[in-house]
PDB file of C-alpha atoms in Angstrom:
ATOM      1  CA  MET A   1     -15.987  12.192  -9.995  1.00  0.00           C
ATOM      2  CA  LYS A   2     -14.142   8.898 -10.835  1.00  0.00           C
ATOM      3  CA  LYS A   3     -11.142   8.376  -9.032  1.00  0.00           C
ATOM      4  CA  ILE A   4      -9.169   5.263 -10.355  1.00  0.00           C
ATOM      5  CA  VAL A   5      -8.143   2.869  -7.825  1.00  0.00           C
ATOM      6  CA  HIS A   6      -6.493   0.052 -10.252  1.00  0.00           C
ATOM      7  CA  LEU A   7      -6.620  -3.601  -9.424  1.00  0.00           C
ATOM      8  CA  GLY A   8      -4.673  -4.942 -12.146  1.00  0.00           C
ATOM      9  CA  LEU A   9      -5.535  -7.455 -14.549  1.00  0.00           C
ATOM     10  CA  ALA A  10      -6.749  -9.807 -12.626  1.00  0.00           C
ATOM     11  CA  CYS A  11     -10.223  -8.922 -12.380  1.00  0.00           C
ATOM     12  CA  ILE A  12     -10.091  -9.319 -16.186  1.00  0.00           C
ATOM     13  CA  PHE A  13      -9.711 -13.523 -15.346  1.00  0.00           C
ATOM     14  CA  ILE A  14     -11.690 -13.722 -12.123  1.00  0.00           C
ATOM     15  CA  GLY A  15     -12.963 -17.082 -13.228  1.00  0.00           C
ATOM     16  CA  MET A  16      -9.587 -18.608 -13.806  1.00  0.00           C
ATOM     17  CA  VAL A  17      -7.627 -17.219 -10.800  1.00  0.00           C
ATOM     18  CA  ALA A  18      -7.304 -19.767  -7.819  1.00  0.00           C
ATOM     19  CA  SER A  19      -5.987 -18.010  -4.303  1.00  0.00           C
ATOM     20  CA  LYS A  20      -7.640 -14.702  -3.087  1.00  0.00           C
ATOM     21  CA  PRO A  21      -7.007 -12.032  -5.460  1.00  0.00           C
ATOM     22  CA  ALA A  22      -4.835 -10.223  -2.803  1.00  0.00           C
ATOM     23  CA  ASP A  23      -1.150 -10.970  -4.509  1.00  0.00           C
ATOM     24  CA  ASN A  24      -2.303  -9.805  -8.033  1.00  0.00           C
ATOM     25  CA  GLN A  25      -3.813  -6.370  -6.392  1.00  0.00           C
ATOM     26  CA  ALA A  26      -0.486  -6.754  -4.246  1.00  0.00           C
ATOM     27  CA  HIS A  27       1.566  -5.925  -7.643  1.00  0.00           C
ATOM     28  CA  GLY A  28      -1.169  -4.222  -9.935  1.00  0.00           C
ATOM     29  CA  LYS A  29      -0.978  -0.775 -10.387  1.00  0.00           C
ATOM     30  CA  ASP A  30      -1.808   0.712  -7.022  1.00  0.00           C
ATOM     31  CA  ARG A  31       0.875   3.821  -7.003  1.00  0.00           C
ATOM     32  CA  VAL A  32       3.458   2.693  -4.717  1.00  0.00           C
ATOM     33  CA  LYS A  33       3.442   6.180  -2.796  1.00  0.00           C
ATOM     34  CA  ASN A  34       0.106   5.237  -1.518  1.00  0.00           C
ATOM     35  CA  GLN A  35       0.630   1.608  -0.039  1.00  0.00           C
ATOM     36  CA  LYS A  36       3.410   2.621   2.399  1.00  0.00           C
ATOM     37  CA  LEU A  37       1.267   2.460   5.013  1.00  0.00           C
ATOM     38  CA  SER A  38      -2.197   1.938   3.770  1.00  0.00           C
ATOM     39  CA  HIS A  39      -3.607   1.387   0.136  1.00  0.00           C
ATOM     40  CA  GLU A  40      -6.139   4.462   1.483  1.00  0.00           C
ATOM     41  CA  GLU A  41      -5.674   7.598  -0.619  1.00  0.00           C
ATOM     42  CA  HIS A  42      -3.947  10.070   2.442  1.00  0.00           C
ATOM     43  CA  PHE A  43      -5.653  12.575   1.231  1.00  0.00           C
ATOM     44  CA  ASP A  44      -9.082  12.259  -0.566  1.00  0.00           C
ATOM     45  CA  GLY A  45     -10.440  14.568  -3.065  1.00  0.00           C
ATOM     46  CA  ASP A  46     -10.131  17.660  -1.287  1.00  0.00           C
ATOM     47  CA  GLY A  47      -9.897  16.740   2.254  1.00  0.00           C
ATOM     48  CA  HIS A  48      -7.793  14.519   4.748  1.00  0.00           C
ATOM     49  CA  ASN A  49      -8.530  10.714   4.565  1.00  0.00           C
ATOM     50  CA  THR A  50      -8.365   9.517   8.455  1.00  0.00           C
ATOM     51  CA  ASP A  51      -8.732   5.833   7.178  1.00  0.00           C
ATOM     52  CA  TYR A  52      -4.862   5.967   6.418  1.00  0.00           C
ATOM     53  CA  ASP A  53      -4.052   7.155  10.100  1.00  0.00           C
ATOM     54  CA  HIS A  54      -6.087   4.439  11.226  1.00  0.00           C
ATOM     55  CA  ASP A  55      -4.455   1.916   8.811  1.00  0.00           C
ATOM     56  CA  ALA A  56      -1.038   3.252   9.770  1.00  0.00           C
ATOM     57  CA  PHE A  57      -1.862   3.467  13.668  1.00  0.00           C
ATOM     58  CA  LEU A  58      -3.467   0.040  13.930  1.00  0.00           C
ATOM     59  CA  GLY A  59      -2.500  -1.586  10.916  1.00  0.00           C
ATOM     60  CA  GLU A  60      -4.568  -2.234   7.994  1.00  0.00           C
ATOM     61  CA  GLU A  61      -6.024  -5.719   8.681  1.00  0.00           C
ATOM     62  CA  GLU A  62      -6.844  -4.675  11.899  1.00  0.00           C
ATOM     63  CA  ALA A  63      -8.223  -1.381  10.868  1.00  0.00           C
ATOM     64  CA  ARG A  64     -11.061  -3.312   8.756  1.00  0.00           C
ATOM     65  CA  THR A  65     -12.090  -5.605  11.002  1.00  0.00           C
ATOM     66  CA  PHE A  66     -14.282  -4.472  13.812  1.00  0.00           C
ATOM     67  CA  GLU A  67     -17.411  -1.857  13.823  1.00  0.00           C
ATOM     68  CA  ASP A  68     -19.457  -2.621  16.978  1.00  0.00           C
ATOM     69  CA  LEU A  69     -17.120  -0.841  19.561  1.00  0.00           C
ATOM     70  CA  SER A  70     -18.664   2.520  21.236  1.00  0.00           C
ATOM     71  CA  PRO A  71     -16.908   5.387  21.689  1.00  0.00           C
ATOM     72  CA  GLU A  72     -16.110   4.889  25.421  1.00  0.00           C
ATOM     73  CA  GLU A  73     -15.039   1.196  25.054  1.00  0.00           C
ATOM     74  CA  SER A  74     -12.725   1.967  22.028  1.00  0.00           C
ATOM     75  CA  LYS A  75     -11.532   5.138  24.105  1.00  0.00           C
ATOM     76  CA  ALA A  76     -10.490   2.783  26.631  1.00  0.00           C
ATOM     77  CA  ARG A  77      -8.475   0.279  25.015  1.00  0.00           C
ATOM     78  CA  LEU A  78      -6.827   3.115  22.845  1.00  0.00           C
ATOM     79  CA  GLY A  79      -5.286   4.324  26.058  1.00  0.00           C
ATOM     80  CA  GLU A  80      -4.050   0.707  26.767  1.00  0.00           C
ATOM     81  CA  ILE A  81      -2.409   1.219  23.538  1.00  0.00           C
ATOM     82  CA  VAL A  82      -0.623   4.134  23.855  1.00  0.00           C
ATOM     83  CA  GLU A  83       0.594   2.519  27.258  1.00  0.00           C
ATOM     84  CA  LYS A  84       2.346  -0.043  25.063  1.00  0.00           C
ATOM     85  CA  ILE A  85       3.597   3.253  22.648  1.00  0.00           C
ATOM     86  CA  ASP A  86       5.248   5.076  25.395  1.00  0.00           C
ATOM     87  CA  GLU A  87       8.098   2.804  25.761  1.00  0.00           C
ATOM     88  CA  ASN A  88      10.171   5.101  28.573  1.00  0.00           C
ATOM     89  CA  LYS A  89       7.092   5.292  30.453  1.00  0.00           C
ATOM     90  CA  ASP A  90       6.891   9.178  31.172  1.00  0.00           C
ATOM     91  CA  GLY A  91       3.417   9.516  30.099  1.00  0.00           C
ATOM     92  CA  LYS A  92       4.130  11.030  26.974  1.00  0.00           C
ATOM     93  CA  VAL A  93       4.444   9.733  23.309  1.00  0.00           C
ATOM     94  CA  ASP A  94       7.165  11.579  21.322  1.00  0.00           C
ATOM     95  CA  VAL A  95       7.615  11.571  17.715  1.00  0.00           C
ATOM     96  CA  ASP A  96       9.911   8.466  17.821  1.00  0.00           C
ATOM     97  CA  GLU A  97       7.868   6.053  19.796  1.00  0.00           C
ATOM     98  CA  LEU A  98       5.331   6.882  17.829  1.00  0.00           C
ATOM     99  CA  GLN A  99       7.357   6.502  14.718  1.00  0.00           C
ATOM    100  CA  ARG A 100       8.763   2.833  16.049  1.00  0.00           C
ATOM    101  CA  TRP A 101       4.689   2.023  16.696  1.00  0.00           C
ATOM    102  CA  VAL A 102       3.958   2.669  13.090  1.00  0.00           C
ATOM    103  CA  GLU A 103       6.619   0.793  11.618  1.00  0.00           C
ATOM    104  CA  LYS A 104       6.066  -2.619  14.053  1.00  0.00           C
ATOM    105  CA  GLN A 105       2.436  -2.284  12.518  1.00  0.00           C
ATOM    106  CA  GLN A 106       3.527  -2.061   8.875  1.00  0.00           C
ATOM    107  CA  ASN A 107       5.897  -4.584   9.318  1.00  0.00           C
ATOM    108  CA  ARG A 108       3.335  -6.709  11.247  1.00  0.00           C
ATOM    109  CA  TYR A 109       1.028  -6.951   8.325  1.00  0.00           C
ATOM    110  CA  ILE A 110       3.846  -7.381   6.173  1.00  0.00           C
ATOM    111  CA  SER A 111       4.660 -10.680   8.044  1.00  0.00           C
ATOM    112  CA  GLU A 112       1.374 -11.682   8.201  1.00  0.00           C
ATOM    113  CA  HIS A 113       0.297 -11.069   4.467  1.00  0.00           C
ATOM    114  CA  THR A 114       3.666 -12.863   3.538  1.00  0.00           C
ATOM    115  CA  HIS A 115       3.140 -15.994   5.935  1.00  0.00           C
ATOM    116  CA  GLU A 116      -0.436 -16.467   4.877  1.00  0.00           C
ATOM    117  CA  ARG A 117       0.317 -16.281   1.092  1.00  0.00           C
ATOM    118  CA  TRP A 118       3.366 -18.700   1.468  1.00  0.00           C
ATOM    119  CA  GLN A 119       1.404 -21.194   3.376  1.00  0.00           C
ATOM    120  CA  LEU A 120      -1.503 -20.889   0.167  1.00  0.00           C
ATOM    121  CA  HIS A 121       1.191 -21.443  -2.340  1.00  0.00           C
ATOM    122  CA  ASN A 122       4.073 -23.747  -0.876  1.00  0.00           C
ATOM    123  CA  THR A 123       1.741 -26.607  -1.507  1.00  0.00           C
ATOM    124  CA  ASP A 124       4.816 -29.176  -0.856  1.00  0.00           C
ATOM    125  CA  SER A 125       5.522 -27.214   2.399  1.00  0.00           C
ATOM    126  CA  ASP A 126       9.431 -27.028   1.617  1.00  0.00           C
ATOM    127  CA  ASN A 127      11.662 -23.936   2.295  1.00  0.00           C
ATOM    128  CA  TYR A 128      11.070 -22.616  -0.984  1.00  0.00           C
ATOM    129  CA  LEU A 129       8.513 -21.694  -3.479  1.00  0.00           C
ATOM    130  CA  THR A 130       9.095 -22.209  -7.064  1.00  0.00           C
ATOM    131  CA  LEU A 131       7.677 -19.899  -9.740  1.00  0.00           C
ATOM    132  CA  ASP A 132       5.780 -23.110 -11.434  1.00  0.00           C
ATOM    133  CA  GLU A 133       3.712 -23.505  -7.705  1.00  0.00           C
ATOM    134  CA  TYR A 134       2.999 -19.791  -7.852  1.00  0.00           C
ATOM    135  CA  ILE A 135       1.953 -19.940 -10.992  1.00  0.00           C
ATOM    136  CA  LYS A 136      -0.363 -22.832 -10.991  1.00  0.00           C
ATOM    137  CA  SER A 137      -1.317 -21.840  -7.534  1.00  0.00           C
ATOM    138  CA  THR A 138      -2.107 -17.949  -8.550  1.00  0.00           C
ATOM    139  CA  TYR A 139      -4.033 -18.740 -12.124  1.00  0.00           C
ATOM    140  CA  ALA A 140      -6.170 -21.817 -11.919  1.00  0.00           C
ATOM    141  CA  SER A 141      -5.131 -22.159 -15.814  1.00  0.00           C
ATOM    142  CA  THR A 142      -4.296 -24.496 -18.151  1.00  0.00           C
ATOM    143  CA  GLU A 143      -3.260 -24.474 -21.855  1.00  0.00           C
ATOM    144  CA  GLU A 144      -7.288 -25.165 -22.566  1.00  0.00           C
ATOM    145  CA  GLU A 145      -8.640 -22.877 -20.823  1.00  0.00           C
ATOM    146  CA  LEU A 146      -6.192 -20.094 -22.132  1.00  0.00           C
ATOM    147  CA  LEU A 147      -7.064 -21.484 -25.516  1.00  0.00           C
ATOM    148  CA  LYS A 148     -10.605 -20.656 -24.742  1.00  0.00           C
ATOM    149  CA  LEU A 149     -10.302 -17.024 -24.294  1.00  0.00           C
ATOM    150  CA  ASP A 150     -10.430 -14.252 -26.664  1.00  0.00           C
ATOM    151  CA  GLU A 151      -6.950 -13.430 -28.895  1.00  0.00           C
ATOM    152  CA  ALA A 152      -6.843  -9.955 -26.493  1.00  0.00           C
ATOM    153  CA  GLU A 153      -7.491 -11.492 -23.135  1.00  0.00           C
ATOM    154  CA  GLN A 154      -4.852 -14.560 -23.858  1.00  0.00           C
ATOM    155  CA  ILE A 155      -2.471 -11.491 -24.313  1.00  0.00           C
ATOM    156  CA  ASP A 156      -3.247  -9.920 -21.392  1.00  0.00           C
ATOM    157  CA  PHE A 157      -3.120 -13.369 -19.444  1.00  0.00           C
ATOM    158  CA  LYS A 158       0.107 -13.737 -20.933  1.00  0.00           C
ATOM    159  CA  GLU A 159       0.977 -10.056 -19.852  1.00  0.00           C
ATOM    160  CA  MET A 160       0.291 -10.740 -16.375  1.00  0.00           C
ATOM    161  CA  ILE A 161       2.508 -14.223 -16.743  1.00  0.00           C
ATOM    162  CA  LYS A 162       5.276 -11.893 -17.820  1.00  0.00           C
ATOM    163  CA  ARG A 163       5.341  -9.365 -15.342  1.00  0.00           C
ATOM    164  CA  ASP A 164       5.158 -12.209 -12.897  1.00  0.00           C
ATOM    165  CA  LYS A 165       8.262 -13.367 -13.955  1.00  0.00           C
ATOM    166  CA  ARG A 166      10.034 -10.077 -13.840  1.00  0.00           C
ATOM    167  CA  ARG A 167       8.865  -9.079 -10.629  1.00  0.00           C
ATOM    168  CA  TRP A 168       9.961 -12.641  -9.584  1.00  0.00           C
ATOM    169  CA  ASN A 169      13.600 -12.464 -11.124  1.00  0.00           C
ATOM    170  CA  GLY A 170      14.005  -9.234  -9.042  1.00  0.00           C
ATOM    171  CA  ALA A 171      13.383 -10.716  -5.859  1.00  0.00           C
ATOM    172  CA  ASP A 172      15.216 -13.870  -6.446  1.00  0.00           C
ATOM    173  CA  GLN A 173      18.579 -12.484  -4.963  1.00  0.00           C
ATOM    174  CA  ASN A 174      20.707 -15.722  -4.737  1.00  0.00           C
ATOM    175  CA  GLY A 175      19.623 -16.220  -8.578  1.00  0.00           C
ATOM    176  CA  ASP A 176      18.335 -19.875  -7.984  1.00  0.00           C
ATOM    177  CA  GLY A 177      15.154 -19.304  -9.593  1.00  0.00           C
ATOM    178  CA  ASN A 178      13.268 -20.426  -6.174  1.00  0.00           C
ATOM    179  CA  LEU A 179      12.143 -17.624  -3.655  1.00  0.00           C
ATOM    180  CA  ASN A 180      12.457 -18.235   0.179  1.00  0.00           C
ATOM    181  CA  LYS A 181       9.995 -16.925   2.443  1.00  0.00           C
ATOM    182  CA  ASP A 182      12.225 -13.517   2.658  1.00  0.00           C
ATOM    183  CA  GLU A 183      12.515 -13.176  -1.155  1.00  0.00           C
ATOM    184  CA  PHE A 184       8.662 -13.964  -1.351  1.00  0.00           C
ATOM    185  CA  SER A 185       8.187 -11.064   0.904  1.00  0.00           C
ATOM    186  CA  ALA A 186       9.935  -8.634  -1.633  1.00  0.00           C
ATOM    187  CA  PHE A 187       7.924  -9.961  -4.382  1.00  0.00           C
ATOM    188  CA  LEU A 188       4.542  -9.550  -2.710  1.00  0.00           C
ATOM    189  CA  HIS A 189       5.702  -6.181  -1.347  1.00  0.00           C
ATOM    190  CA  PRO A 190       8.486  -4.574  -3.418  1.00  0.00           C
ATOM    191  CA  GLU A 191       7.862  -0.940  -2.197  1.00  0.00           C
ATOM    192  CA  GLU A 192       9.660  -2.100   1.193  1.00  0.00           C
ATOM    193  CA  PHE A 193      12.558  -3.573  -0.347  1.00  0.00           C
ATOM    194  CA  ASP A 194      15.474  -0.895  -1.907  1.00  0.00           C
ATOM    195  CA  HIS A 195      16.517  -3.904  -4.576  1.00  0.00           C
ATOM    196  CA  MET A 196      13.039  -4.081  -5.960  1.00  0.00           C
ATOM    197  CA  ARG A 197      13.081  -0.483  -7.056  1.00  0.00           C
ATOM    198  CA  ASP A 198      13.649  -1.050 -10.494  1.00  0.00           C
ATOM    199  CA  VAL A 199      10.931  -3.471 -11.023  1.00  0.00           C
ATOM    200  CA  VAL A 200       8.757  -1.280  -9.265  1.00  0.00           C
ATOM    201  CA  ILE A 201      10.006   1.626 -11.634  1.00  0.00           C
ATOM    202  CA  ASP A 202       9.090  -0.398 -14.772  1.00  0.00           C
ATOM    203  CA  GLU A 203       5.266  -1.262 -13.423  1.00  0.00           C
ATOM    204  CA  THR A 204       4.887   2.291 -12.932  1.00  0.00           C
ATOM    205  CA  MET A 205       5.758   3.292 -16.449  1.00  0.00           C
ATOM    206  CA  GLU A 206       4.062   0.482 -18.173  1.00  0.00           C
ATOM    207  CA  ASP A 207       0.983   1.525 -16.129  1.00  0.00           C
ATOM    208  CA  ILE A 208       0.988   5.015 -16.450  1.00  0.00           C
ATOM    209  CA  ASP A 209       2.912   5.346 -20.107  1.00  0.00           C
ATOM    210  CA  LYS A 210       0.044   4.749 -22.585  1.00  0.00           C
ATOM    211  CA  ASN A 211       2.017   5.852 -25.603  1.00  0.00           C
ATOM    212  CA  LYS A 212       5.243   4.029 -24.601  1.00  0.00           C
ATOM    213  CA  ASP A 213       7.291   6.677 -25.356  1.00  0.00           C
ATOM    214  CA  GLY A 214       9.341   6.140 -22.125  1.00  0.00           C
ATOM    215  CA  THR A 215       8.095   9.220 -20.292  1.00  0.00           C
ATOM    216  CA  VAL A 216       5.139  10.143 -18.247  1.00  0.00           C
ATOM    217  CA  SER A 217       3.020  13.060 -19.449  1.00  0.00           C
ATOM    218  CA  LEU A 218       1.235  15.743 -17.702  1.00  0.00           C
ATOM    219  CA  GLU A 219      -2.021  13.962 -19.404  1.00  0.00           C
ATOM    220  CA  GLU A 220      -0.778  10.648 -18.480  1.00  0.00           C
ATOM    221  CA  TYR A 221      -0.174  11.574 -14.604  1.00  0.00           C
ATOM    222  CA  ILE A 222      -3.466  13.151 -14.139  1.00  0.00           C
ATOM    223  CA  GLY A 223      -5.369  10.322 -16.524  1.00  0.00           C
ATOM    224  CA  ASP A 224      -3.836   7.327 -13.944  1.00  0.00           C
ATOM    225  CA  MET A 225      -5.978   9.581 -11.059  1.00  0.00           C
ATOM    226  CA  PHE A 226      -8.753  11.006 -12.495  1.00  0.00           C
ATOM    227  CA  ILE A 227     -10.944  10.324 -15.543  1.00  0.00           C
ATOM    228  CA  PRO A 228     -14.174  12.770 -15.660  1.00  0.00           C
ATOM    229  CA  GLU A 229     -17.845  11.381 -16.426  1.00  0.00           C
ATOM    230  CA  ASN A 230     -20.470  13.194 -18.140  1.00  0.00           C
ATOM    231  CA  GLY A 231     -18.478  16.217 -18.754  1.00  0.00           C
ATOM    232  CA  GLU A 232     -17.638  16.630 -15.073  1.00  0.00           C
ATOM    233  CA  GLU A 233     -15.411  19.456 -13.853  1.00  0.00           C
ATOM    234  CA  GLU A 234     -12.368  19.107 -12.989  1.00  0.00           C
ATOM    235  CA  PRO A 235     -12.286  19.032  -8.986  1.00  0.00           C
ATOM    236  CA  ASP A 236      -9.860  21.304  -6.901  1.00  0.00           C
ATOM    237  CA  TRP A 237      -7.604  18.459  -5.912  1.00  0.00           C
ATOM    238  CA  VAL A 238      -6.982  17.697  -9.520  1.00  0.00           C
ATOM    239  CA  LYS A 239      -5.689  21.046 -10.469  1.00  0.00           C
ATOM    240  CA  THR A 240      -3.483  20.573  -7.494  1.00  0.00           C
ATOM    241  CA  GLU A 241      -2.038  17.586  -8.730  1.00  0.00           C
ATOM    242  CA  ARG A 242      -1.566  19.513 -12.488  1.00  0.00           C
ATOM    243  CA  GLU A 243       0.410  21.994 -10.100  1.00  0.00           C
ATOM    244  CA  GLN A 244       2.271  19.732  -8.338  1.00  0.00           C
ATOM    245  CA  PHE A 245       3.471  18.085 -11.839  1.00  0.00           C
ATOM    246  CA  GLY A 246       4.677  21.199 -12.873  1.00  0.00           C
ATOM    247  CA  GLN A 247       6.327  22.212  -9.417  1.00  0.00           C
ATOM    248  CA  TYR A 248       8.102  18.886  -8.299  1.00  0.00           C
ATOM    249  CA  ARG A 249       7.465  15.867 -10.349  1.00  0.00           C
ATOM    250  CA  ASP A 250       8.904  17.487 -13.524  1.00  0.00           C
ATOM    251  CA  LYS A 251      11.979  18.529 -11.955  1.00  0.00           C
ATOM    252  CA  ASN A 252      13.906  19.211 -15.462  1.00  0.00           C
ATOM    253  CA  SER A 253      10.772  21.309 -16.682  1.00  0.00           C
ATOM    254  CA  ASP A 254      10.753  19.389 -19.904  1.00  0.00           C
ATOM    255  CA  GLY A 255       7.027  18.848 -19.674  1.00  0.00           C
ATOM    256  CA  VAL A 256       7.245  15.090 -19.322  1.00  0.00           C
ATOM    257  CA  MET A 257       8.364  12.587 -16.111  1.00  0.00           C
ATOM    258  CA  ASP A 258      11.269  10.615 -17.244  1.00  0.00           C
ATOM    259  CA  ARG A 259      12.521   7.084 -15.426  1.00  0.00           C
ATOM    260  CA  LYS A 260      14.399   9.064 -12.732  1.00  0.00           C
ATOM    261  CA  GLU A 261      11.662  11.372 -11.981  1.00  0.00           C
ATOM    262  CA  VAL A 262       9.309   8.807 -11.604  1.00  0.00           C
ATOM    263  CA  GLY A 263      11.090   6.918  -9.585  1.00  0.00           C
ATOM    264  CA  ASP A 264      11.652  10.029  -7.075  1.00  0.00           C
ATOM    265  CA  TRP A 265       7.722  10.393  -7.184  1.00  0.00           C
ATOM    266  CA  ILE A 266       7.011   6.757  -6.207  1.00  0.00           C
ATOM    267  CA  MET A 267       9.781   5.695  -4.226  1.00  0.00           C
ATOM    268  CA  PRO A 268      11.512   8.721  -2.969  1.00  0.00           C
ATOM    269  CA  ARG A 269      14.647   8.210  -1.251  1.00  0.00           C
ATOM    270  CA  ASP A 270      15.682  10.002   2.067  1.00  0.00           C
ATOM    271  CA  TYR A 271      11.511   9.901   2.834  1.00  0.00           C
ATOM    272  CA  ASP A 272      10.528   8.182   5.829  1.00  0.00           C
ATOM    273  CA  HIS A 273       6.852   7.230   5.725  1.00  0.00           C
ATOM    274  CA  ALA A 274       6.924   5.845   9.087  1.00  0.00           C
ATOM    275  CA  LEU A 275       8.478   9.173  10.425  1.00  0.00           C
ATOM    276  CA  ALA A 276       6.341  11.334   8.513  1.00  0.00           C
ATOM    277  CA  GLU A 277       2.925   9.698   9.147  1.00  0.00           C
ATOM    278  CA  ALA A 278       4.388  10.300  13.352  1.00  0.00           C
ATOM    279  CA  ARG A 279       4.624  13.740  12.784  1.00  0.00           C
ATOM    280  CA  HIS A 280       1.777  14.530  11.172  1.00  0.00           C
ATOM    281  CA  LEU A 281      -0.446  12.677  13.897  1.00  0.00           C
ATOM    282  CA  ILE A 282       1.377  14.786  16.439  1.00  0.00           C
ATOM    283  CA  HIS A 283       0.676  17.876  14.353  1.00  0.00           C
ATOM    284  CA  GLU A 284      -2.882  17.171  14.511  1.00  0.00           C
ATOM    285  CA  SER A 285      -2.978  15.977  18.440  1.00  0.00           C
ATOM    286  CA  ASP A 286      -0.942  18.192  20.040  1.00  0.00           C
ATOM    287  CA  LYS A 287      -2.953  20.530  22.148  1.00  0.00           C
ATOM    288  CA  ASP A 288      -0.056  22.356  24.102  1.00  0.00           C
ATOM    289  CA  GLY A 289       2.600  22.677  21.565  1.00  0.00           C
ATOM    290  CA  ASP A 290       5.386  20.464  23.262  1.00  0.00           C
ATOM    291  CA  LYS A 291       6.060  18.302  20.550  1.00  0.00           C
ATOM    292  CA  LYS A 292       4.860  15.036  22.365  1.00  0.00           C
ATOM    293  CA  LEU A 293       1.790  13.547  23.055  1.00  0.00           C
ATOM    294  CA  THR A 294      -0.171  12.596  26.344  1.00  0.00           C
ATOM    295  CA  LYS A 295      -2.823   9.782  27.110  1.00  0.00           C
ATOM    296  CA  GLN A 296      -5.488  12.406  26.708  1.00  0.00           C
ATOM    297  CA  GLU A 297      -4.677  14.388  23.895  1.00  0.00           C
ATOM    298  CA  ILE A 298      -4.294  10.828  22.026  1.00  0.00           C
ATOM    299  CA  ILE A 299      -7.809  10.132  22.953  1.00  0.00           C
ATOM    300  CA  ASP A 300      -9.372  13.661  22.375  1.00  0.00           C
ATOM    301  CA  GLN A 301      -8.236  12.666  18.770  1.00  0.00           C
ATOM    302  CA  TYR A 302      -9.863   9.074  18.524  1.00  0.00           C
ATOM    303  CA  ASP A 303     -11.410   9.678  15.518  1.00  0.00           C
ATOM    304  CA  LEU A 304      -8.125  10.740  14.103  1.00  0.00           C
ATOM    305  CA  PHE A 305      -6.456   7.884  15.693  1.00  0.00           C
ATOM    306  CA  VAL A 306      -8.884   4.341  15.469  1.00  0.00           C
ATOM    307  CA  GLY A 307     -11.730   6.227  13.755  1.00  0.00           C
ATOM    308  CA  SER A 308     -15.756   5.609  14.358  1.00  0.00           C
ATOM    309  CA  GLN A 309     -18.649   3.210  14.548  1.00  0.00           C
ATOM    310  CA  VAL A 310     -19.031   4.173  11.184  1.00  0.00           C
ATOM    311  CA  THR A 311     -15.378   3.811   9.650  1.00  0.00           C
ATOM    312  CA  ASP A 312     -14.725   0.720  12.094  1.00  0.00           C
ATOM    313  CA  PHE A 313     -12.524   0.614  14.958  1.00  0.00           C
ATOM    314  CA  GLY A 314      -9.843  -1.819  14.271  1.00  0.00           C
ATOM    315  CA  GLU A 315      -8.816  -5.349  15.425  1.00  0.00           C
ATOM    316  CA  ALA A 316      -6.298  -3.869  17.716  1.00  0.00           C
ATOM    317  CA  LEU A 317      -8.460  -2.164  20.176  1.00  0.00           C
ATOM    318  CA  VAL A 318     -10.016  -5.619  20.712  1.00  0.00           C
ATOM    319  CA  LYS A 319      -6.904  -7.974  20.500  1.00  0.00           C
ATOM    320  CA  HIS A 320      -5.352  -5.526  22.402  1.00  0.00           C
ATOM    321  CA  ASP A 321      -3.129  -7.814  24.932  1.00  0.00           C
ATOM    322  CA  GLU A 322      -1.451  -9.078  21.331  1.00  0.00           C
ATOM    323  CA  PHE A 323       0.632  -5.527  21.379  1.00  0.00           C
TER     324      PHE A 323
END
């Protein structure tokens, strides 16, 4: 089975990229519905993917850093984190406390990632970033280097720049042509900002709408997630996605998703990802049915919350005094 994870066109120009590929991946082709709390799929094939929960609970960077903690040590440090989440110190974590914690981890990741990329691209260390600074520090290319590429690669490269400029203009709220740090955060993480919604939809339509008719067909929708190899039989999760398309994605039942329906899919309004994740974690761990989690209930489900030595425990369990 080949499940497609889009990384954008940056890989084509790996020798021409000066910075880490994170920027290009951040505005590549990953579906935003899976970017909210983690770049992991929440459901992997036919089963639930706990890596998504680790990222949401600990923060994406921290959940990938350490892999040498014993289960005993991880449980002890998880208990310390639970005490931080329990804001009212009643010995239980309710859905509101858990939701705020998940939001904190996501905001922390966005803030740290924005700061890291700001330091890299803002070469003159002033209070704003110019598009020229960003382009030059992201793509180590000159006109001479561009001319060395074949025609198709030149076209792809120019399309990347065009896409960057469109996203840049969307993030530039005061219209001065430059981005301050807050605006740059919207550029890097458009899925987190309502005013970037149209940009995200535009990028998604470009990626999936292969025949450029302004809609997304069932074949294009499935093709974005799954391409069979060597006559491979379609797995059950793909069949489920086909049903989802007909029942929930294509709301007017005309056989395709129009622009509005694509927007409802990738950036649904009135849907709180942190709240949904908090409810999910409580549902999976609440053994006594009181809609709250004790420290012991969380520790009993430590694989769900923080992983194992196989999947990495997460930096939050080591740098626990920072929370």
